[in-house]
C-alpha cells in the first residue's frame, strides 16, 4: 500500500439493503472520483449481497453537528416529555 | 464423451484459472486498499468461473477427474490457457491493461456463449457475462486514468500495451477443435469475435491516448500446451499444496 490515499478524496457510502427500505450509512472509502468511488463501494460493501442500491457522497460535502454544540442542541429535548404522544391521556370516547 | 468439447471447455477453464491466479498475486500488494479489494474480487470471480468450467470438463471427459484434479495435478504441457494469461503480473499498468484486454474479450465471448447449444456452457456463460461486464467497466476506467493521466502513467500503460498486443492474436486462433465447436453451434465464430473485441477495446484506448501497435509478431502456443518460461513457476506455486500432500481437501 502506497501513500496515495492522502491525495484521494474520502467518500461516504450508503447502501439500501432491500427495496422499500432506507439507504443506511455503511462506511467510507478513498477514491479519485464518483465513478471510482461507486465501483469501490460495490466491491467493498456489496460483495455478500448486502444491497440493491448505492449512494456515495463526498465526505467533504457533509455538514456535521459539532460535539461542543451537544449541550445546546440536544439536552433541552430531554425534559420535554410532552413532545411524545404517549404523554397524553386519550379520552375514553376516542378509544377503540 | 466428446474430445473436442472436453478440450474446448478446458481452454475456457484454464484461461479463467491462470488469469485469476495471476490477478490474485495482487492481494495485499494493491496500489491502495480499495483497489486491492477490487482486484481480489475480480480474481475470485475468475477462479469461481474456472471451478465451474473445470468441473464440467471433468464430467465431459468421463474419467473421474474433478475440478481439483484438473487444476492441481496437470503438468505444464497439459495446460491450454492462452499465453497472455500466464505472463508475470508486471507493474500495475501491465496488470490493468492485460485485464482490460481480457475483460473485453470475455465480455464478448461469454455474451455469445449464452447462446451455445451446450446447455451447461450457456448456463455458466450467463453468470460470467455479468461478471465480465463489471470487470470491463473497472479496468476500462483504469485504462483511461493511466493512459490519459500523467506522463509516467501514460508511458507505462503504452509500454504494457506494446508488450501485450502480440499476445492477443492467440485469443482468436482457429484449429480443428475450435472449428468443430463452431460447427456444432457450441462456440461462437472467432472471426466475428475478433471484430467485436476490437470494437470494444479501440475507443477506450483511443480516449486514453494509447496507440495500438502496428504489425506485430503473434505469440502463440498455449492451446497446444507450449507455454512460456513463466508457466512452470506459476504452477509450482499454485499446485504446491496438492503436490506435497496429494489428495488433501479442505
XYZ file of C-alpha atoms in Angstrom:
346
model
C 0.000 0.000 0.000
C 1.462 3.355 -1.003
C 0.829 6.793 0.393
C -1.625 7.526 -2.399
C -4.588 7.805 -0.069
C -3.560 11.158 1.287
C -4.247 12.590 -2.184
C -7.538 10.807 -2.820
C -10.766 12.325 -1.503
C -12.860 10.477 1.047
C -16.393 9.304 0.224
C -19.237 8.124 2.450
C -21.149 5.065 1.307
C -24.870 4.429 1.809
C -26.436 1.088 0.909
C -30.083 0.176 0.547
C -30.348 -3.447 1.517
C -33.834 -4.106 0.120
C -36.399 -2.335 -1.975
C -38.636 -0.288 0.268
C -36.006 0.200 2.965
C -33.860 3.279 3.506
C -30.258 3.756 2.481
C -28.059 3.251 5.524
C -24.579 4.591 6.066
C -22.176 1.634 5.943
C -18.721 3.202 5.871
C -16.326 5.286 3.853
C -13.547 4.845 1.308
C -10.992 6.730 -0.753
C -11.417 7.216 -4.487
C -10.362 9.678 -7.165
C -13.854 10.459 -8.451
C -17.512 9.458 -8.188
C -17.318 6.621 -10.726
C -14.349 5.062 -8.974
C -15.964 5.547 -5.582
C -19.072 3.786 -6.864
C -17.007 0.815 -8.047
C -15.076 0.555 -4.804
C -18.309 0.831 -2.816
C -19.688 -2.033 -4.883
C -16.527 -4.100 -4.360
C -16.158 -3.330 -0.669
C -19.700 -3.206 0.662
C -21.960 -5.306 -1.575
C -19.924 -8.422 -2.302
C -22.051 -10.544 0.026
C -25.387 -9.446 -1.433
C -25.806 -6.625 1.057
C -27.571 -4.249 -1.246
C -29.599 -3.302 -4.284
C -28.707 0.386 -4.420
C -25.660 2.503 -3.583
C -25.318 6.186 -2.815
C -21.959 7.820 -2.455
C -21.348 11.312 -1.151
C -18.095 13.185 -0.814
C -17.342 13.329 2.871
C -16.387 16.980 2.460
C -19.965 17.731 1.372
C -21.419 16.503 4.641
C -22.048 19.133 7.281
C -21.987 17.556 10.701
C -23.201 18.927 14.006
C -20.355 19.673 16.353
C -19.751 17.810 19.595
C -19.386 21.077 21.507
C -22.906 22.037 20.413
C -24.391 18.936 22.010
C -25.458 20.663 25.203
C -27.452 23.372 23.454
C -28.644 21.160 20.604
C -29.829 18.025 22.303
C -30.040 18.348 26.066
C -33.087 20.651 26.055
C -35.137 17.855 24.481
C -34.513 15.558 27.429
C -37.029 17.150 29.822
C -39.879 17.764 27.402
C -41.853 14.616 27.793
C -44.945 16.355 26.443
C -43.408 16.147 22.984
C -44.046 12.409 22.979
C -47.588 11.308 22.115
C -47.523 8.849 24.997
C -47.517 11.823 27.388
C -51.182 12.473 26.686
C -54.127 10.588 28.072
C -56.520 9.724 25.327
C -60.148 10.475 26.231
C -62.297 7.374 26.860
C -64.649 8.017 23.976
C -61.778 8.233 21.498
C -60.523 4.803 22.381
C -61.376 1.961 20.059
C -17.518 -38.224 -24.392
C -16.715 -35.536 -26.918
C -12.957 -34.989 -27.086
C -13.422 -31.590 -28.719
C -15.904 -30.405 -26.088
C -13.544 -31.504 -23.321
C -10.668 -29.665 -24.971
C -12.749 -26.546 -25.570
C -14.089 -26.426 -22.004
C -10.585 -26.956 -20.681
C -9.383 -23.947 -22.683
C -12.085 -21.754 -21.184
C -11.390 -23.048 -17.680
C -7.621 -22.715 -17.958
C -7.867 -19.147 -19.267
C -10.005 -18.212 -16.274
C -7.898 -20.009 -13.683
C -4.480 -18.772 -14.794
C -5.771 -15.211 -15.198
C -7.340 -15.449 -11.740
C -4.143 -16.850 -10.249
C -2.047 -14.023 -11.693
C -4.532 -11.412 -10.534
C -4.682 -12.883 -7.025
C -0.965 -12.136 -6.682
C -2.008 -8.518 -6.117
C -3.912 -9.393 -2.953
C -2.163 -7.405 -0.229
C 0.007 -5.576 -2.782
C -2.532 -3.294 -4.467
C -1.654 0.358 -5.003
C -4.109 1.227 -2.225
C -6.596 -0.627 -0.065
C -9.753 -0.055 -2.124
C -8.125 -1.215 -5.372
C -6.634 -4.169 -3.532
C -10.158 -5.301 -2.650
C -11.340 -4.614 -6.200
C -8.588 -6.678 -7.858
C -9.054 -9.550 -5.418
C -12.799 -9.545 -6.165
C -12.124 -9.940 -9.870
C -9.601 -12.698 -9.177
C -12.197 -14.566 -7.124
C -14.795 -14.193 -9.879
C -12.347 -15.738 -12.352
C -11.363 -18.583 -10.047
C -15.043 -19.295 -9.368
C -15.668 -19.373 -13.105
C -12.711 -21.728 -13.569
C -14.141 -24.107 -10.962
C -17.427 -24.428 -12.853
C -15.659 -24.907 -16.185
C -13.082 -27.418 -14.956
C -15.724 -29.409 -13.089
C -17.729 -29.559 -16.299
C -14.622 -30.502 -18.321
C -14.087 -33.394 -15.919
C -17.690 -34.527 -16.395
C -17.386 -34.321 -20.186
C -14.146 -36.284 -20.103
C -15.792 -39.020 -18.039
C -12.618 -40.392 -16.476
C -13.446 -39.389 -12.933
C -11.270 -36.281 -12.837
C -12.769 -33.421 -10.857
C -12.018 -29.703 -10.826
C -9.195 -30.127 -8.294
C -7.544 -32.938 -10.270
C -7.542 -30.779 -13.369
C -6.329 -27.680 -11.547
C -3.680 -29.203 -9.325
C -2.270 -32.317 -10.941
C -1.815 -31.391 -14.587
C 1.701 -30.641 -15.740
C 2.714 -27.669 -17.868
C 2.232 -29.274 -21.289
C -1.331 -30.267 -20.391
C -2.452 -26.674 -19.799
C -4.482 -24.993 -22.519
C -4.571 -21.348 -21.448
C -3.514 -18.589 -23.827
C -0.037 -17.220 -23.140
C -1.237 -13.717 -22.255
C -2.781 -15.018 -19.015
C 0.453 -16.538 -17.674
C 2.766 -13.549 -18.199
C 4.114 -12.220 -14.881
C 1.927 -9.548 -13.363
C 4.440 -6.765 -14.035
C 3.591 -3.308 -12.725
C 0.050 -2.116 -12.093
C -0.227 -0.718 -15.629
C 0.711 -4.080 -17.137
C -1.805 -5.972 -14.999
C -4.519 -3.413 -15.734
C -4.002 -3.274 -19.494
C -3.860 -7.065 -19.709
C -7.030 -7.380 -17.668
C -8.745 -4.756 -19.783
C -7.915 -6.671 -22.982
C -9.085 -9.942 -21.440
C -12.218 -8.472 -19.855
C -13.252 -7.072 -23.242
C -12.627 -10.489 -24.795
C -14.527 -12.342 -22.069
C -17.394 -9.876 -22.237
C -17.864 -10.620 -25.945
C -17.107 -14.333 -25.706
C -19.488 -15.120 -22.863
C -22.247 -12.997 -24.295
C -22.132 -15.257 -27.357
C -21.691 -18.406 -25.285
C -25.039 -17.642 -23.636
C -26.493 -18.837 -26.947
C -24.390 -22.002 -27.028
C -26.221 -25.217 -27.881
C -24.381 -26.782 -24.938
C -26.749 -26.004 -22.068
C -24.088 -26.186 -19.328
C -21.730 -23.786 -21.080
C -24.644 -21.464 -21.808
C -25.577 -21.535 -18.107
C -22.041 -20.755 -16.948
C -21.834 -18.003 -19.571
C -24.972 -16.351 -18.230
C -23.239 -15.752 -14.955
C -19.819 -14.981 -16.439
C -21.052 -12.290 -18.804
C -22.385 -10.202 -15.914
C -19.097 -10.508 -14.054
C -17.019 -9.592 -17.091
C -19.211 -6.611 -17.845
C -18.350 -5.225 -14.432
C -14.656 -6.173 -14.730
C -14.506 -4.314 -18.034
C -16.114 -1.234 -16.528
C -13.496 -1.271 -13.784
C -10.426 -1.849 -15.957
C -11.786 0.473 -18.678
C -11.843 3.305 -16.149
C -8.304 2.492 -15.099
C -7.010 2.374 -18.685
C -8.379 5.875 -19.193
C -6.923 7.033 -15.881
C -3.468 5.624 -16.632
C -3.291 6.398 -20.336
C -4.642 9.924 -20.055
C -3.094 10.550 -16.636
C 0.464 11.668 -16.082
C 3.367 11.331 -18.470
C 4.699 8.470 -16.354
C 1.397 6.587 -16.195
C 0.920 7.018 -19.955
C 4.434 5.743 -20.611
C 3.821 2.640 -18.505
C 0.393 1.932 -19.978
C 1.708 2.340 -23.533
C 4.647 0.057 -22.801
C 2.234 -2.532 -21.387
C 0.026 -2.307 -24.480
C 3.067 -2.651 -26.762
C 4.232 -5.731 -24.851
C 0.795 -7.337 -24.627
C -0.638 -6.716 -28.067
C 1.286 -9.540 -29.840
C -0.319 -11.991 -27.397
C -3.891 -11.024 -28.247
C -3.892 -12.809 -31.630
C -3.944 -16.139 -29.821
C -7.394 -15.365 -28.406
C -8.838 -15.633 -31.910
C -6.932 -18.595 -33.251
C -8.760 -21.343 -35.026
C -7.905 -25.032 -35.140
C -9.862 -28.294 -35.608
C -11.245 -28.163 -32.037
C -12.492 -24.612 -32.479
C -13.923 -25.399 -35.920
C -15.748 -28.453 -34.627
C -17.252 -26.467 -31.739
C -18.362 -23.726 -34.115
C -19.885 -26.277 -36.496
C -21.867 -27.802 -33.621
C -23.159 -24.410 -32.504
C -21.322 -24.702 -29.185
C -18.696 -21.976 -29.664
C -19.021 -18.583 -31.361
C -17.047 -17.911 -34.549
C -13.608 -16.460 -33.833
C -13.696 -14.021 -36.749
C -16.801 -12.166 -35.573
C -15.497 -12.351 -32.019
C -12.324 -10.553 -33.004
C -14.256 -7.805 -34.776
C -16.461 -7.300 -31.703
C -13.444 -7.304 -29.397
C -11.616 -4.696 -31.476
C -14.754 -2.605 -31.467
C -14.792 -2.841 -27.659
C -11.139 -2.017 -26.975
C -10.328 0.585 -29.627
C -12.468 3.538 -28.447
C -11.317 3.386 -24.797
C -7.662 3.003 -25.842
C -8.011 5.994 -28.160
C -9.640 8.089 -25.428
C -6.778 7.075 -23.152
C -4.211 8.440 -25.657
C -2.829 4.940 -26.133
C -1.711 3.720 -29.534
C -2.371 0.223 -30.755
C 0.898 -1.193 -32.094
C 1.077 -1.788 -35.827
C 2.385 -5.012 -37.280
C 3.412 -7.362 -34.519
C 4.576 -10.935 -34.481
C 1.786 -13.016 -32.945
C 2.766 -15.071 -29.918
C 1.098 -18.438 -29.789
C 1.326 -21.970 -28.417
C -0.784 -22.054 -25.263
C -3.663 -24.014 -26.782
C -1.194 -26.763 -27.701
C 0.440 -26.738 -24.275
C 3.551 -24.885 -25.445
C 3.924 -22.306 -22.706
C 6.304 -19.512 -21.812
C 9.097 -19.936 -19.276
C 6.828 -18.314 -16.673
C 4.220 -21.062 -16.613
C 6.258 -23.600 -14.642
C 6.848 -21.159 -11.804
C 3.186 -20.226 -11.686
C 2.156 -23.885 -11.497
C 4.796 -24.653 -8.873
C 3.248 -22.059 -6.584
C -0.377 -22.836 -7.414
C -0.039 -26.614 -7.177
C 2.398 -26.860 -4.279
C -0.005 -27.987 -1.565
C -1.620 -30.735 -3.670
C 1.773 -31.918 -4.871
C 3.202 -32.057 -1.359
C 0.073 -33.557 0.245
C -1.734 -35.432 -2.545
C -5.463 -35.803 -2.108
C -5.747 -33.373 0.801
C -9.036 -31.495 0.922
C -10.370 -28.618 2.985
